[in-house]
PDB file of C-alpha atoms in Angstrom:
ATOM      1  CA  UNK A  12     -17.020 -34.161  -2.646  1.00 38.00           C
ATOM      2  CA  UNK A  13     -20.496 -33.385  -3.961  1.00 45.00           C
ATOM      3  CA  UNK A  14     -21.786 -32.257  -0.569  1.00 47.00           C
ATOM      4  CA  UNK A  15     -18.969 -29.692  -0.397  1.00 69.00           C
ATOM      5  CA  UNK A  16     -20.096 -27.997  -3.608  1.00 83.00           C
ATOM      6  CA  UNK A  17     -22.155 -24.823  -3.276  1.00 85.00           C
ATOM      7  CA  UNK A  18     -23.967 -22.706  -5.800  1.00 89.00           C
ATOM      8  CA  UNK A  19     -21.839 -19.674  -6.543  1.00 91.00           C
ATOM      9  CA  UNK A  20     -24.445 -17.148  -5.398  1.00 90.00           C
ATOM     10  CA  UNK A  21     -24.831 -18.987  -2.080  1.00 87.00           C
ATOM     11  CA  UNK A  22     -21.074 -19.098  -1.590  1.00 86.00           C
ATOM     12  CA  UNK A  23     -20.799 -15.343  -2.191  1.00 88.00           C
ATOM     13  CA  UNK A  24     -23.718 -14.655   0.122  1.00 84.00           C
ATOM     14  CA  UNK A  25     -22.197 -16.685   2.936  1.00 77.00           C
ATOM     15  CA  UNK A  26     -18.971 -14.690   2.778  1.00 79.00           C
ATOM     16  CA  UNK A  27     -20.974 -11.605   3.737  1.00 75.00           C
ATOM     17  CA  UNK A  28     -19.958  -9.758   0.572  1.00 82.00           C
ATOM     18  CA  UNK A  29     -23.553  -9.254  -0.548  1.00 85.00           C
ATOM     19  CA  UNK A  30     -26.927 -10.992  -0.759  1.00 85.00           C
ATOM     20  CA  UNK A  31     -27.588 -13.947  -3.076  1.00 86.00           C
ATOM     21  CA  UNK A  32     -29.743 -11.765  -5.293  1.00 88.00           C
ATOM     22  CA  UNK A  33     -26.972  -9.175  -5.564  1.00 90.00           C
ATOM     23  CA  UNK A  34     -24.527 -11.994  -6.255  1.00 89.00           C
ATOM     24  CA  UNK A  35     -26.680 -13.151  -9.177  1.00 92.00           C
ATOM     25  CA  UNK A  36     -26.408  -9.655 -10.666  1.00 92.00           C
ATOM     26  CA  UNK A  37     -22.616  -9.652 -10.236  1.00 93.00           C
ATOM     27  CA  UNK A  38     -22.372 -13.044 -11.939  1.00 93.00           C
ATOM     28  CA  UNK A  39     -24.674 -11.931 -14.750  1.00 92.00           C
ATOM     29  CA  UNK A  40     -22.564  -8.810 -15.302  1.00 92.00           C
ATOM     30  CA  UNK A  41     -19.408 -10.929 -15.635  1.00 92.00           C
ATOM     31  CA  UNK A  42     -17.754  -9.391 -12.578  1.00 94.00           C
ATOM     32  CA  UNK A  43     -17.154 -12.765 -10.921  1.00 94.00           C
ATOM     33  CA  UNK A  44     -14.454 -15.279 -11.840  1.00 93.00           C
ATOM     34  CA  UNK A  45     -13.729 -18.800 -10.640  1.00 91.00           C
ATOM     35  CA  UNK A  46     -10.073 -19.770 -10.996  1.00 89.00           C
ATOM     36  CA  UNK A  47      -9.696 -16.953 -13.520  1.00 88.00           C
ATOM     37  CA  UNK A  48     -12.698 -17.962 -15.650  1.00 91.00           C
ATOM     38  CA  UNK A  49     -16.017 -16.094 -15.905  1.00 93.00           C
ATOM     39  CA  UNK A  50     -18.683 -18.659 -14.866  1.00 91.00           C
ATOM     40  CA  UNK A  51     -22.241 -19.273 -15.998  1.00 89.00           C
ATOM     41  CA  UNK A  52     -25.238 -18.757 -13.751  1.00 87.00           C
ATOM     42  CA  UNK A  53     -25.834 -21.770 -11.515  1.00 87.00           C
ATOM     43  CA  UNK A  54     -22.178 -22.801 -11.403  1.00 90.00           C
ATOM     44  CA  UNK A  55     -21.119 -24.613  -8.239  1.00 90.00           C
ATOM     45  CA  UNK A  56     -17.838 -24.109  -6.412  1.00 87.00           C
ATOM     46  CA  UNK A  57     -15.742 -26.156  -4.006  1.00 81.00           C
ATOM     47  CA  UNK A  58     -13.575 -24.962  -1.102  1.00 72.00           C
ATOM     48  CA  UNK A  59     -10.531 -25.363  -3.370  1.00 72.00           C
ATOM     49  CA  UNK A  60     -11.818 -22.872  -5.976  1.00 83.00           C
ATOM     50  CA  UNK A  61     -10.584 -19.281  -6.072  1.00 84.00           C
ATOM     51  CA  UNK A  62     -13.499 -16.851  -6.395  1.00 89.00           C
ATOM     52  CA  UNK A  63     -12.877 -13.194  -7.235  1.00 91.00           C
ATOM     53  CA  UNK A  64     -15.222 -10.235  -7.615  1.00 92.00           C
ATOM     54  CA  UNK A  65     -13.848  -7.347  -9.681  1.00 91.00           C
ATOM     55  CA  UNK A  66     -10.441  -9.018  -9.337  1.00 86.00           C
ATOM     56  CA  UNK A  67     -10.502  -9.116  -5.536  1.00 85.00           C
ATOM     57  CA  UNK A  68     -10.436 -12.546  -3.957  1.00 83.00           C
ATOM     58  CA  UNK A  69     -13.252 -13.494  -1.583  1.00 81.00           C
ATOM     59  CA  UNK A  70     -13.447 -16.569   0.571  1.00 71.00           C
ATOM     60  CA  UNK A  71     -15.665 -18.525   2.862  1.00 65.00           C
ATOM     61  CA  UNK A  72     -15.518 -16.969   6.316  1.00 61.00           C
ATOM     62  CA  UNK A  73     -14.631 -20.390   7.724  1.00 60.00           C
ATOM     63  CA  UNK A  74     -11.623 -20.908   5.412  1.00 67.00           C
ATOM     64  CA  UNK A  75      -8.291 -20.996   7.221  1.00 81.00           C
ATOM     65  CA  UNK A  76      -5.562 -18.951   5.619  1.00 87.00           C
ATOM     66  CA  UNK A  77      -2.323 -20.870   5.078  1.00 92.00           C
ATOM     67  CA  UNK A  78       1.161 -19.354   5.065  1.00 95.00           C
ATOM     68  CA  UNK A  79       4.125 -21.698   4.659  1.00 96.00           C
ATOM     69  CA  UNK A  80       7.884 -21.087   4.522  1.00 97.00           C
ATOM     70  CA  UNK A  81       9.282 -23.783   2.201  1.00 98.00           C
ATOM     71  CA  UNK A  82      12.926 -24.587   1.486  1.00 98.00           C
ATOM     72  CA  UNK A  83      12.745 -25.461  -2.207  1.00 98.00           C
ATOM     73  CA  UNK A  84      15.292 -28.007  -3.432  1.00 98.00           C
ATOM     74  CA  UNK A  85      17.182 -27.680  -6.702  1.00 97.00           C
ATOM     75  CA  UNK A  86      15.207 -29.299  -9.531  1.00 97.00           C
ATOM     76  CA  UNK A  87      11.713 -28.319  -8.377  1.00 97.00           C
ATOM     77  CA  UNK A  88       9.669 -26.051 -10.676  1.00 95.00           C
ATOM     78  CA  UNK A  89       7.732 -23.190  -9.052  1.00 94.00           C
ATOM     79  CA  UNK A  90       4.529 -23.792 -10.983  1.00 91.00           C
ATOM     80  CA  UNK A  91       0.987 -24.869 -10.122  1.00 87.00           C
ATOM     81  CA  UNK A  92       0.709 -26.671 -13.469  1.00 89.00           C
ATOM     82  CA  UNK A  93       0.434 -30.287 -12.384  1.00 88.00           C
ATOM     83  CA  UNK A  94       1.358 -31.440 -15.890  1.00 90.00           C
ATOM     84  CA  UNK A  95       4.879 -30.109 -15.337  1.00 92.00           C
ATOM     85  CA  UNK A  96       7.212 -32.729 -13.964  1.00 93.00           C
ATOM     86  CA  UNK A  97       8.624 -32.001 -10.485  1.00 95.00           C
ATOM     87  CA  UNK A  98       6.191 -29.144  -9.877  1.00 95.00           C
ATOM     88  CA  UNK A  99       6.202 -27.540  -6.430  1.00 96.00           C
ATOM     89  CA  UNK A 100       2.567 -28.389  -5.620  1.00 93.00           C
ATOM     90  CA  UNK A 101       3.024 -32.123  -6.099  1.00 94.00           C
ATOM     91  CA  UNK A 102       6.343 -32.037  -4.257  1.00 96.00           C
ATOM     92  CA  UNK A 103       4.890 -30.477  -1.115  1.00 96.00           C
ATOM     93  CA  UNK A 104       1.664 -32.507  -1.412  1.00 93.00           C
ATOM     94  CA  UNK A 105      -0.174 -30.219   1.006  1.00 93.00           C
ATOM     95  CA  UNK A 106      -3.753 -31.333   1.819  1.00 88.00           C
ATOM     96  CA  UNK A 107      -5.268 -27.989   0.748  1.00 86.00           C
ATOM     97  CA  UNK A 108      -4.930 -25.926  -2.416  1.00 83.00           C
ATOM     98  CA  UNK A 109      -1.897 -23.612  -2.090  1.00 88.00           C
ATOM     99  CA  UNK A 110       0.360 -21.834  -4.549  1.00 89.00           C
ATOM    100  CA  UNK A 111       3.807 -20.193  -4.496  1.00 93.00           C
ATOM    101  CA  UNK A 112       4.338 -16.464  -4.060  1.00 90.00           C
ATOM    102  CA  UNK A 113       6.686 -15.590  -6.884  1.00 87.00           C
ATOM    103  CA  UNK A 114       9.279 -17.876  -8.365  1.00 89.00           C
ATOM    104  CA  UNK A 115      12.670 -19.401  -7.689  1.00 93.00           C
ATOM    105  CA  UNK A 116      14.599 -20.852 -10.620  1.00 93.00           C
ATOM    106  CA  UNK A 117      14.597 -24.630 -11.035  1.00 95.00           C
ATOM    107  CA  UNK A 118      18.383 -24.603 -10.627  1.00 96.00           C
ATOM    108  CA  UNK A 119      18.142 -22.535  -7.415  1.00 97.00           C
ATOM    109  CA  UNK A 120      17.139 -23.489  -3.886  1.00 98.00           C
ATOM    110  CA  UNK A 121      15.917 -21.775  -0.777  1.00 98.00           C
ATOM    111  CA  UNK A 122      13.035 -19.871   0.725  1.00 98.00           C
ATOM    112  CA  UNK A 123       9.707 -19.466  -1.021  1.00 97.00           C
ATOM    113  CA  UNK A 124       6.290 -18.752   0.481  1.00 96.00           C
ATOM    114  CA  UNK A 125       3.296 -20.987  -0.200  1.00 95.00           C
ATOM    115  CA  UNK A 126      -0.229 -19.759   0.551  1.00 92.00           C
ATOM    116  CA  UNK A 127      -3.917 -19.794  -0.320  1.00 85.00           C
ATOM    117  CA  UNK A 128      -4.201 -16.033   0.293  1.00 83.00           C
ATOM    118  CA  UNK A 129      -4.385 -14.300  -3.075  1.00 76.00           C
ATOM    119  CA  UNK A 130      -4.416 -10.829  -1.525  1.00 76.00           C
ATOM    120  CA  UNK A 131      -1.001 -11.181   0.100  1.00 84.00           C
ATOM    121  CA  UNK A 132       0.488 -12.448  -3.178  1.00 80.00           C
ATOM    122  CA  UNK A 133      -0.181  -9.165  -4.957  1.00 75.00           C
ATOM    123  CA  UNK A 134       1.174  -7.067  -2.093  1.00 80.00           C
ATOM    124  CA  UNK A 135       4.432  -9.004  -1.790  1.00 83.00           C
ATOM    125  CA  UNK A 136       5.073  -9.066  -5.527  1.00 77.00           C
ATOM    126  CA  UNK A 137       4.282  -5.456  -6.333  1.00 70.00           C
ATOM    127  CA  UNK A 138       7.041  -4.197  -8.583  1.00 50.00           C
ATOM    128  CA  UNK A 139       7.734  -0.886  -6.844  1.00 57.00           C
ATOM    129  CA  UNK A 140       7.598  -2.005  -3.239  1.00 61.00           C
ATOM    130  CA  UNK A 141      11.343  -2.386  -2.433  1.00 76.00           C
ATOM    131  CA  UNK A 142      10.738  -5.583  -0.433  1.00 89.00           C
ATOM    132  CA  UNK A 143      14.089  -7.226   0.281  1.00 93.00           C
ATOM    133  CA  UNK A 144      15.077 -10.720  -0.812  1.00 95.00           C
ATOM    134  CA  UNK A 145      18.468 -12.013   0.318  1.00 97.00           C
ATOM    135  CA  UNK A 146      20.602 -14.653  -1.416  1.00 98.00           C
ATOM    136  CA  UNK A 147      23.924 -16.417  -1.041  1.00 98.00           C
ATOM    137  CA  UNK A 148      25.611 -17.061  -4.381  1.00 98.00           C
ATOM    138  CA  UNK A 149      28.543 -19.273  -5.351  1.00 98.00           C
ATOM    139  CA  UNK A 150      30.426 -18.472  -8.571  1.00 98.00           C
ATOM    140  CA  UNK A 151      32.991 -20.302 -10.664  1.00 97.00           C
ATOM    141  CA  UNK A 152      36.038 -18.097 -10.125  1.00 97.00           C
ATOM    142  CA  UNK A 153      37.532 -15.843  -7.436  1.00 98.00           C
ATOM    143  CA  UNK A 154      35.482 -12.774  -6.550  1.00 98.00           C
ATOM    144  CA  UNK A 155      37.176  -9.403  -6.979  1.00 97.00           C
ATOM    145  CA  UNK A 156      36.497  -5.990  -5.470  1.00 97.00           C
ATOM    146  CA  UNK A 157      35.557  -4.773  -8.938  1.00 97.00           C
ATOM    147  CA  UNK A 158      32.953  -7.530  -9.242  1.00 98.00           C
ATOM    148  CA  UNK A 159      31.371  -6.577  -5.892  1.00 98.00           C
ATOM    149  CA  UNK A 160      31.334  -2.892  -6.843  1.00 97.00           C
ATOM    150  CA  UNK A 161      29.781  -3.516 -10.255  1.00 97.00           C
ATOM    151  CA  UNK A 162      27.119  -5.857  -8.876  1.00 97.00           C
ATOM    152  CA  UNK A 163      26.155  -3.325  -6.231  1.00 97.00           C
ATOM    153  CA  UNK A 164      25.970  -0.292  -8.517  1.00 96.00           C
ATOM    154  CA  UNK A 165      23.800  -1.849 -11.225  1.00 95.00           C
ATOM    155  CA  UNK A 166      24.308  -4.042 -14.254  1.00 96.00           C
ATOM    156  CA  UNK A 167      22.738  -3.683 -17.732  1.00 97.00           C
ATOM    157  CA  UNK A 168      20.484  -6.697 -18.372  1.00 96.00           C
ATOM    158  CA  UNK A 169      17.127  -7.188 -20.079  1.00 94.00           C
ATOM    159  CA  UNK A 170      17.091  -3.668 -21.545  1.00 94.00           C
ATOM    160  CA  UNK A 171      17.417  -1.973 -18.160  1.00 95.00           C
ATOM    161  CA  UNK A 172      19.954  -1.245 -15.435  1.00 96.00           C
ATOM    162  CA  UNK A 173      19.453  -3.236 -12.244  1.00 95.00           C
ATOM    163  CA  UNK A 174      18.728  -1.265  -9.097  1.00 94.00           C
ATOM    164  CA  UNK A 175      21.588  -0.533  -6.744  1.00 95.00           C
ATOM    165  CA  UNK A 176      21.772  -3.268  -4.150  1.00 96.00           C
ATOM    166  CA  UNK A 177      23.758  -4.505  -1.161  1.00 97.00           C
ATOM    167  CA  UNK A 178      26.527  -6.975  -2.054  1.00 98.00           C
ATOM    168  CA  UNK A 179      29.018  -8.483   0.390  1.00 97.00           C
ATOM    169  CA  UNK A 180      31.804 -10.989  -0.220  1.00 98.00           C
ATOM    170  CA  UNK A 181      31.607 -13.995   2.109  1.00 98.00           C
ATOM    171  CA  UNK A 182      34.540 -16.067   0.859  1.00 98.00           C
ATOM    172  CA  UNK A 183      36.727 -16.547  -2.192  1.00 98.00           C
ATOM    173  CA  UNK A 184      33.827 -17.833  -4.318  1.00 98.00           C
ATOM    174  CA  UNK A 185      30.712 -16.864  -2.336  1.00 98.00           C
ATOM    175  CA  UNK A 186      28.928 -13.547  -1.937  1.00 98.00           C
ATOM    176  CA  UNK A 187      25.682 -12.330  -0.399  1.00 98.00           C
ATOM    177  CA  UNK A 188      23.279 -10.051  -2.265  1.00 98.00           C
ATOM    178  CA  UNK A 189      20.062  -8.296  -1.207  1.00 97.00           C
ATOM    179  CA  UNK A 190      17.698  -7.405  -4.047  1.00 95.00           C
ATOM    180  CA  UNK A 191      14.575  -5.263  -4.114  1.00 91.00           C
ATOM    181  CA  UNK A 192      13.504  -6.323  -7.597  1.00 87.00           C
ATOM    182  CA  UNK A 193      12.932  -9.631  -9.314  1.00 84.00           C
ATOM    183  CA  UNK A 194      13.937  -9.608 -12.950  1.00 90.00           C
ATOM    184  CA  UNK A 195      13.991 -12.956 -14.711  1.00 91.00           C
ATOM    185  CA  UNK A 196      17.077 -14.913 -13.611  1.00 94.00           C
ATOM    186  CA  UNK A 197      18.446 -11.588 -12.408  1.00 96.00           C
ATOM    187  CA  UNK A 198      21.443 -12.698 -10.346  1.00 97.00           C
ATOM    188  CA  UNK A 199      22.576 -15.220 -12.929  1.00 97.00           C
ATOM    189  CA  UNK A 200      22.318 -12.620 -15.713  1.00 97.00           C
ATOM    190  CA  UNK A 201      24.179 -10.022 -13.643  1.00 97.00           C
ATOM    191  CA  UNK A 202      27.021 -12.437 -12.973  1.00 98.00           C
ATOM    192  CA  UNK A 203      27.123 -13.550 -16.589  1.00 97.00           C
ATOM    193  CA  UNK A 204      27.451  -9.947 -17.758  1.00 97.00           C
ATOM    194  CA  UNK A 205      30.527  -9.581 -15.545  1.00 97.00           C
ATOM    195  CA  UNK A 206      32.075 -12.826 -16.818  1.00 97.00           C
ATOM    196  CA  UNK A 207      31.066 -15.122 -13.946  1.00 98.00           C
ATOM    197  CA  UNK A 208      28.937 -18.252 -13.842  1.00 98.00           C
ATOM    198  CA  UNK A 209      26.682 -19.037 -10.907  1.00 98.00           C
ATOM    199  CA  UNK A 210      27.265 -22.570  -9.641  1.00 98.00           C
ATOM    200  CA  UNK A 211      24.890 -22.402  -6.651  1.00 98.00           C
ATOM    201  CA  UNK A 212      22.208 -19.948  -5.598  1.00 98.00           C
ATOM    202  CA  UNK A 213      20.164 -20.002  -2.393  1.00 98.00           C
ATOM    203  CA  UNK A 214      17.514 -17.554  -1.198  1.00 98.00           C
ATOM    204  CA  UNK A 215      17.866 -17.160   2.562  1.00 98.00           C
ATOM    205  CA  UNK A 216      15.403 -14.384   3.373  1.00 97.00           C
ATOM    206  CA  UNK A 217      12.208 -12.750   2.108  1.00 95.00           C
ATOM    207  CA  UNK A 218      11.356  -9.460   3.864  1.00 93.00           C
ATOM    208  CA  UNK A 219      11.231 -10.426   7.573  1.00 94.00           C
ATOM    209  CA  UNK A 220      11.262 -14.223   7.186  1.00 96.00           C
ATOM    210  CA  UNK A 221      14.614 -16.056   7.191  1.00 97.00           C
ATOM    211  CA  UNK A 222      15.242 -19.589   5.971  1.00 97.00           C
ATOM    212  CA  UNK A 223      15.358 -21.943   8.969  1.00 96.00           C
ATOM    213  CA  UNK A 224      14.108 -25.328   7.729  1.00 96.00           C
ATOM    214  CA  UNK A 225      16.012 -28.163   5.991  1.00 97.00           C
ATOM    215  CA  UNK A 226      15.936 -28.529   2.220  1.00 97.00           C
ATOM    216  CA  UNK A 227      12.629 -29.993   1.076  1.00 97.00           C
ATOM    217  CA  UNK A 228      10.810 -29.157   4.324  1.00 97.00           C
ATOM    218  CA  UNK A 229       8.316 -26.442   5.225  1.00 97.00           C
ATOM    219  CA  UNK A 230       6.804 -24.849   8.310  1.00 97.00           C
ATOM    220  CA  UNK A 231       3.851 -22.598   9.097  1.00 96.00           C
ATOM    221  CA  UNK A 232       4.624 -18.942   9.608  1.00 96.00           C
ATOM    222  CA  UNK A 233       3.962 -17.913  13.195  1.00 95.00           C
ATOM    223  CA  UNK A 234       1.213 -15.449  14.086  1.00 93.00           C
ATOM    224  CA  UNK A 235       3.890 -12.919  15.055  1.00 94.00           C
ATOM    225  CA  UNK A 236       5.674 -13.335  11.692  1.00 95.00           C
ATOM    226  CA  UNK A 237       2.410 -12.941   9.771  1.00 92.00           C
ATOM    227  CA  UNK A 238       1.490  -9.831  11.758  1.00 92.00           C
ATOM    228  CA  UNK A 239       4.883  -8.237  11.106  1.00 93.00           C
ATOM    229  CA  UNK A 240       4.812  -9.254   7.444  1.00 91.00           C
ATOM    230  CA  UNK A 241       1.388  -7.659   6.944  1.00 88.00           C
ATOM    231  CA  UNK A 242       2.602  -4.459   8.589  1.00 89.00           C
ATOM    232  CA  UNK A 243       5.654  -4.331   6.328  1.00 88.00           C
ATOM    233  CA  UNK A 244       3.735  -4.954   3.085  1.00 85.00           C
ATOM    234  CA  UNK A 245       0.677  -2.835   3.876  1.00 79.00           C
ATOM    235  CA  UNK A 246       1.993   0.234   1.974  1.00 68.00           C
ATOM    236  CA  UNK A 247       2.212  -2.013  -1.107  1.00 53.00           C
ATOM    237  CA  UNK A 248      -1.574  -1.874  -1.475  1.00 47.00           C
ATOM    238  CA  UNK A 249      -1.143   1.750  -2.524  1.00 41.00           C
ATOM    239  CA  UNK A 250       1.290   1.062  -5.386  1.00 37.00           C
ATOM    240  CA  UNK A 251       0.090   0.948  -8.971  1.00 37.00           C
ATOM    241  CA  UNK A 252       1.805  -2.035 -10.555  1.00 37.00           C
ATOM    242  CA  UNK A 253       1.951  -5.700  -9.644  1.00 37.00           C
ATOM    243  CA  UNK A 254       3.754  -8.739 -10.947  1.00 36.00           C
ATOM    244  CA  UNK A 255       0.809 -11.134 -10.640  1.00 37.00           C
ATOM    245  CA  UNK A 256      -2.858 -10.815 -11.720  1.00 36.00           C
ATOM    246  CA  UNK A 257      -3.973  -7.284 -11.015  1.00 36.00           C
ATOM    247  CA  UNK A 258      -6.875  -6.427  -8.796  1.00 33.00           C
ATOM    248  CA  UNK A 259      -9.118  -3.572  -9.823  1.00 36.00           C
ATOM    249  CA  UNK A 260      -7.752  -0.233  -8.652  1.00 35.00           C
ATOM    250  CA  UNK A 261     -10.039   2.257  -6.897  1.00 34.00           C
ATOM    251  CA  UNK A 262     -12.093   4.123  -9.478  1.00 37.00           C
ATOM    252  CA  UNK A 263     -10.802   7.582  -8.572  1.00 35.00           C
ATOM    253  CA  UNK A 264      -7.171   6.432  -8.899  1.00 36.00           C
ATOM    254  CA  UNK A 265      -7.845   4.713 -12.235  1.00 33.00           C
ATOM    255  CA  UNK A 266      -9.383   7.893 -13.672  1.00 38.00           C
ATOM    256  CA  UNK A 267      -6.391   9.896 -12.441  1.00 37.00           C
ATOM    257  CA  UNK A 268      -4.008   7.595 -14.282  1.00 38.00           C
ATOM    258  CA  UNK A 269      -6.018   7.726 -17.493  1.00 40.00           C
ATOM    259  CA  UNK A 270      -6.224  11.530 -17.366  1.00 40.00           C
ATOM    260  CA  UNK A 271      -2.611  12.342 -16.600  1.00 47.00           C
ATOM    261  CA  UNK A 272      -0.645   9.435 -18.044  1.00 45.00           C
ATOM    262  CA  UNK A 273      -2.406   7.419 -20.755  1.00 43.00           C
ATOM    263  CA  UNK A 274       0.772   5.429 -21.363  1.00 43.00           C
ATOM    264  CA  UNK A 275       1.009   4.285 -17.760  1.00 41.00           C
ATOM    265  CA  UNK A 276      -0.355   0.780 -18.295  1.00 42.00           C
ATOM    266  CA  UNK A 277       2.133   0.154 -21.072  1.00 40.00           C
ATOM    267  CA  UNK A 278       5.105   0.448 -18.768  1.00 37.00           C
ATOM    268  CA  UNK A 279       6.905  -2.749 -17.907  1.00 39.00           C
ATOM    269  CA  UNK A 280       7.369  -4.021 -14.378  1.00 39.00           C
ATOM    270  CA  UNK A 281      10.862  -3.307 -13.114  1.00 33.00           C
TER     271      UNK A 281
END
């Protein structure tokens, strides 16, 4: 492992971001982080470390980007904390460092992306992007037309009204729902408000990727899927709010926000 370690300034220089001397200045100014922590001069990094400059991830030019579609089983926690029992990283046991994009409740199953690409995480999870996520949901009593109508028009939970969404009854106890937001335990809370209990919940699609692997298995996204996904999420880079660690916004845009709406950063993600 020791031979894989590189001094931070050398690592930055080899990515083509800037020279080693310029990298030293960035490190000294505290603009560089390793796995979210501001490092000291002379720190060494491994290929598994996440290096960011001004919040933007940089990587070795030789690093292969990984994009997996994983069918998460019930009981697995979507966390990278290895101290948590049944965490998703240990379950998949992938040979390289990867992390989930977003979350899926422990009691739920279905599609979740795993990657080592921090840039795509922010784009997919931006709060105002309207990216679709599709679920099939089983409830504990017969579904009514009123239930479908109420679910689709918005339900008051977590001090807000959920966005209007597409809801379709599949059978007596099962419906399909397409969301463009991701409030905490949103579907379960919506059903609970209307007097229903969710007994099974499965995510079957995220944007353009549909679930097509058995429970507990994963596959690589194809080049065509990745290309289409990047095209669909590209406008997200122009939105202001994100659900995961924020990258630094362009200076001109930041000044505009401060000048015209000083309360902007206090708004919650919806």
